[in-house]
């Protein structure tokens, strides 16, 4: 009978250690989950900030492209004006002035 009691006490002690190990493991897992959730939130925030920056840069680039397009339209028209508004008076080459 004494052997059975010692055997049962040993089994209970081992099971208790196992349960304590599992509790400790669960607590570590919970902390890991919390850290990962915090990282996820931080990354989501960073992604949103980067999306906003991209949106701002895109708007800036679009406005620059519009300005460049307007300038490109103006430059050829000025060039054409210069060509079409040239004097039609023939230049006469003569002996020294």
Coordinates of N, CA and C in Angstrom, one line a residue:
X1 N 0.8 -1.2 0.0 CA 0.0 0.0 0.0 C 0.9 1.3 0.0
X2 N 2.0 1.2 0.8 CA 2.8 2.4 0.9 C 3.5 2.6 -0.5
X3 N 3.8 1.6 -1.2 CA 4.4 1.7 -2.5 C 3.4 2.4 -3.5
X4 N 2.1 2.0 -3.4 CA 1.1 2.6 -4.3 C 0.9 4.1 -4.0
X5 N 1.0 4.4 -2.7 CA 0.9 5.8 -2.3 C 2.1 6.6 -2.8
X6 N 3.3 6.1 -2.7 CA 4.5 6.8 -3.2 C 4.4 6.9 -4.7
X7 N 3.9 5.8 -5.4 CA 3.8 5.9 -6.8 C 2.8 6.9 -7.2
X8 N 1.6 7.0 -6.6 CA 0.6 8.0 -6.9 C 1.2 9.4 -6.6
X9 N 1.9 9.6 -5.5 CA 2.5 10.9 -5.2 C 3.5 11.3 -6.2
X10 N 4.3 10.3 -6.7 CA 5.2 10.6 -7.8 C 4.5 11.0 -9.1
X11 N 3.4 10.3 -9.4 CA 2.7 10.6 -10.6 C 2.0 12.0 -10.5
X12 N 1.5 12.3 -9.3 CA 0.9 13.7 -9.0 C 2.0 14.7 -9.1
X13 N 3.1 14.5 -8.6 CA 4.2 15.5 -8.7 C 4.6 15.7 -10.1
X14 N 4.8 14.6 -10.9 CA 5.1 14.8 -12.3 C 4.0 15.5 -13.1
X15 N 2.8 15.2 -12.8 CA 1.7 15.9 -13.5 C 1.6 17.4 -13.1
X16 N 1.9 17.7 -11.8 CA 1.9 19.0 -11.4 C 3.0 19.8 -12.1
X17 N 4.2 19.2 -12.2 CA 5.3 19.9 -12.9 C 4.9 20.1 -14.4
X18 N 4.3 19.1 -15.0 CA 3.8 19.2 -16.4 C 2.8 20.4 -16.5
X19 N 1.9 20.5 -15.6 CA 0.9 21.5 -15.6 C 1.5 22.9 -15.5
X20 N 2.5 23.0 -14.5 CA 3.2 24.3 -14.3 C 4.0 24.6 -15.6
X21 N 4.6 23.7 -16.2 CA 5.3 23.9 -17.4 C 4.4 24.4 -18.5
X22 N 3.2 23.8 -18.6 CA 2.2 24.2 -19.6 C 1.7 25.6 -19.4
X23 N 1.5 25.9 -18.1 CA 1.0 27.3 -17.7 C 2.1 28.3 -18.1
X24 N 3.3 28.0 -17.8 CA 4.4 28.9 -18.2 C 4.5 29.1 -19.7
X25 N 4.4 28.0 -20.4 CA 4.4 28.0 -21.9 C 3.3 28.8 -22.4
X26 N 2.1 28.7 -21.8 CA 0.9 29.4 -22.3 C 1.1 30.9 -22.0
X27 N 1.7 31.3 -20.9 CA 2.0 32.7 -20.6 C 3.0 33.3 -21.6
X28 N 4.0 32.5 -21.9 CA 5.0 33.0 -22.9 C 4.3 33.1 -24.3
X29 N 3.4 32.2 -24.6 CA 2.7 32.3 -25.9 C 1.8 33.5 -25.9
X30 N 1.1 33.8 -24.8 CA 0.3 34.9 -24.7 C 1.1 36.2 -24.9
X31 N 2.2 36.3 -24.3 CA 3.1 37.5 -24.5 C 3.6 37.6 -25.9
X32 N 3.9 36.5 -26.5 CA 4.3 36.5 -27.9 C 3.2 37.0 -28.8
X33 N 2.0 36.5 -28.5 CA 0.8 37.0 -29.3 C 0.6 38.5 -29.1
X34 N 0.7 39.0 -27.9 CA 0.6 40.4 -27.7 C 1.7 41.2 -28.4
X35 N 2.9 40.7 -28.4 CA 4.0 41.4 -29.1 C 3.7 41.4 -30.6
X36 N 3.3 40.3 -31.1 CA 3.0 40.2 -32.5 C 1.8 41.1 -32.9
X37 N 0.8 41.2 -32.0 CA -0.3 42.1 -32.3 C 0.1 43.5 -32.3
X38 N 1.0 43.9 -31.4 CA 1.6 45.2 -31.3 C 2.4 45.5 -32.6
X39 N 3.2 44.6 -33.0 CA 4.0 44.7 -34.2 C 3.0 44.9 -35.4
X40 N 2.0 44.1 -35.5 CA 1.0 44.2 -36.6 C 0.4 45.6 -36.6
X41 N 0.0 46.1 -35.5 CA -0.6 47.4 -35.4 C 0.4 48.5 -35.9
X42 N 1.7 48.3 -35.4 CA 2.7 49.3 -35.8 C 2.9 49.2 -37.3
X43 N 3.0 48.0 -37.9 CA 3.2 47.9 -39.3 C 2.0 48.4 -40.1
X44 N 0.8 48.2 -39.6 CA -0.4 48.7 -40.3 C -0.3 50.2 -40.3
X45 N 0.1 50.8 -39.2 CA 0.2 52.3 -39.1 C 1.3 52.8 -40.1
X46 N 2.4 52.1 -40.1 CA 3.5 52.4 -41.1 C 3.0 52.3 -42.5
X47 N 2.2 51.3 -42.8 CA 1.7 51.1 -44.2 C 0.8 52.2 -44.5
X48 N -0.1 52.6 -43.6 CA -1.0 53.7 -43.9 C -0.2 55.0 -44.1
X49 N 0.8 55.2 -43.3 CA 1.6 56.5 -43.4 C 2.3 56.5 -44.8
X50 N 2.8 55.3 -45.2 CA 3.5 55.2 -46.5 C 2.5 55.4 -47.6
X51 N 1.3 54.8 -47.5 CA 0.3 55.1 -48.5 C 0.0 56.5 -48.6
X52 N -0.1 57.2 -47.5 CA -0.4 58.7 -47.5 C 0.8 59.4 -48.2
X53 N 2.0 59.0 -47.9 CA 3.1 59.7 -48.5 C 3.1 59.4 -50.1
X54 N 2.8 58.2 -50.4 CA 2.8 57.9 -51.9 C 1.7 58.7 -52.5
X55 N 0.5 58.8 -51.9 CA -0.5 59.6 -52.4 C -0.1 61.1 -52.6
X56 N 0.6 61.6 -51.6 CA 1.1 63.0 -51.7 C 2.1 63.1 -52.8
X57 N 3.1 62.2 -52.9 CA 4.1 62.2 -53.9 C 3.4 62.1 -55.3
X58 N 2.4 61.2 -55.4 CA 1.8 61.0 -56.7 C 1.1 62.3 -57.1
X59 N 0.4 63.0 -56.2 CA -0.2 64.3 -56.5 C 0.8 65.3 -56.9
X60 N 2.0 65.3 -56.2 CA 3.0 66.2 -56.6 C 3.6 65.9 -58.0
X61 N 3.8 64.7 -58.2 CA 4.3 64.3 -59.6 C 3.3 64.6 -60.7
X62 N 2.0 64.4 -60.4 CA 1.0 64.7 -61.4 C 1.0 66.2 -61.7
X63 N 1.1 67.0 -60.6 CA 1.2 68.5 -60.8 C 2.4 68.9 -61.6
X64 N 3.6 68.2 -61.3 CA 4.8 68.5 -62.1 C 4.6 68.1 -63.5
X65 N 4.0 67.0 -63.7 CA 3.8 66.5 -65.1 C 2.9 67.4 -65.9
X66 N 1.9 68.0 -65.2 CA 1.0 68.9 -65.9 C 1.8 70.2 -66.2
X67 N 2.6 70.7 -65.3 CA 3.4 71.9 -65.6 C 4.3 71.6 -66.7
X68 N 5.0 70.5 -66.7 CA 5.9 70.1 -67.8 C 5.1 70.0 -69.1
X69 N 4.0 69.4 -69.1 CA 3.2 69.3 -70.3 C 2.8 70.7 -70.9
X70 N 2.4 71.6 -70.0 CA 2.0 72.9 -70.4 C 3.2 73.6 -71.0
X71 N 4.3 73.5 -70.3 CA 5.6 74.1 -70.8 C 6.0 73.6 -72.2
X72 N 5.8 72.3 -72.3 CA 6.2 71.6 -73.6 C 5.2 72.2 -74.7
X73 N 4.0 72.4 -74.4 CA 3.1 73.0 -75.4 C 3.5 74.4 -75.7
X74 N 3.9 75.2 -74.7 CA 4.3 76.6 -74.9 C 5.5 76.7 -75.7
X75 N 6.5 75.9 -75.5 CA 7.8 76.0 -76.2 C 7.6 75.8 -77.7
X76 N 7.0 74.8 -78.2 CA 6.8 74.6 -79.6 C 6.0 75.8 -80.2
X77 N 5.0 76.3 -79.5 CA 4.2 77.3 -80.1 C 5.1 78.6 -80.2
X78 N 5.9 78.9 -79.3 CA 6.8 80.0 -79.3 C 7.8 79.8 -80.5
X79 N 8.3 78.6 -80.6 CA 9.2 78.3 -81.7 C 8.5 78.5 -83.1
X80 N 7.3 78.1 -83.2 CA 6.6 78.3 -84.5 C 6.3 79.8 -84.7
X81 N 6.0 80.5 -83.7 CA 5.8 82.0 -83.9 C 7.1 82.6 -84.4
X82 N 8.2 82.2 -83.9 CA 9.5 82.7 -84.3 C 9.7 82.4 -85.8
X83 N 9.4 81.2 -86.2 CA 9.6 80.8 -87.6 C 8.6 81.5 -88.5
X84 N 7.3 81.6 -88.1 CA 6.3 82.2 -89.0 C 6.4 83.8 -89.0
X85 N 6.9 84.3 -88.0 CA 7.0 85.8 -87.9 C 8.3 86.4 -88.4
X86 N 9.1 85.6 -89.0 CA 10.4 86.1 -89.6 C 10.1 87.0 -90.7
X87 N 11.0 87.9 -90.9 CA 10.8 88.9 -91.9 C 10.8 88.3 -93.3
X88 N 9.9 88.7 -94.1 CA 9.8 88.2 -95.5 C 10.6 89.1 -96.4
X89 N 11.2 90.2 -95.9 CA 12.0 91.1 -96.7 C 13.3 90.4 -97.1
X90 N 13.6 90.3 -98.4 CA 14.8 89.6 -98.8 C 16.0 90.4 -98.3
X91 N 17.0 89.6 -97.9 CA 18.2 90.2 -97.5 C 19.1 90.4 -98.8
X92 N 19.6 91.6 -99.0 CA 20.4 91.8 -100.2 C 21.8 91.9 -99.8
X93 N 22.6 91.2 -100.4 CA 24.0 91.3 -100.1 C 24.6 92.3 -101.1
X94 N 25.2 93.2 -100.5 CA 25.8 94.3 -101.3 C 27.3 94.5 -101.0
X95 N 27.9 95.4 -101.7 CA 29.3 95.7 -101.4 C 29.3 96.5 -100.1
X96 N 30.2 96.3 -99.3 CA 30.4 96.9 -98.0 C 29.5 98.0 -97.7
X97 N 29.1 98.2 -96.5 CA 28.2 99.2 -96.1 C 28.9 100.4 -95.8

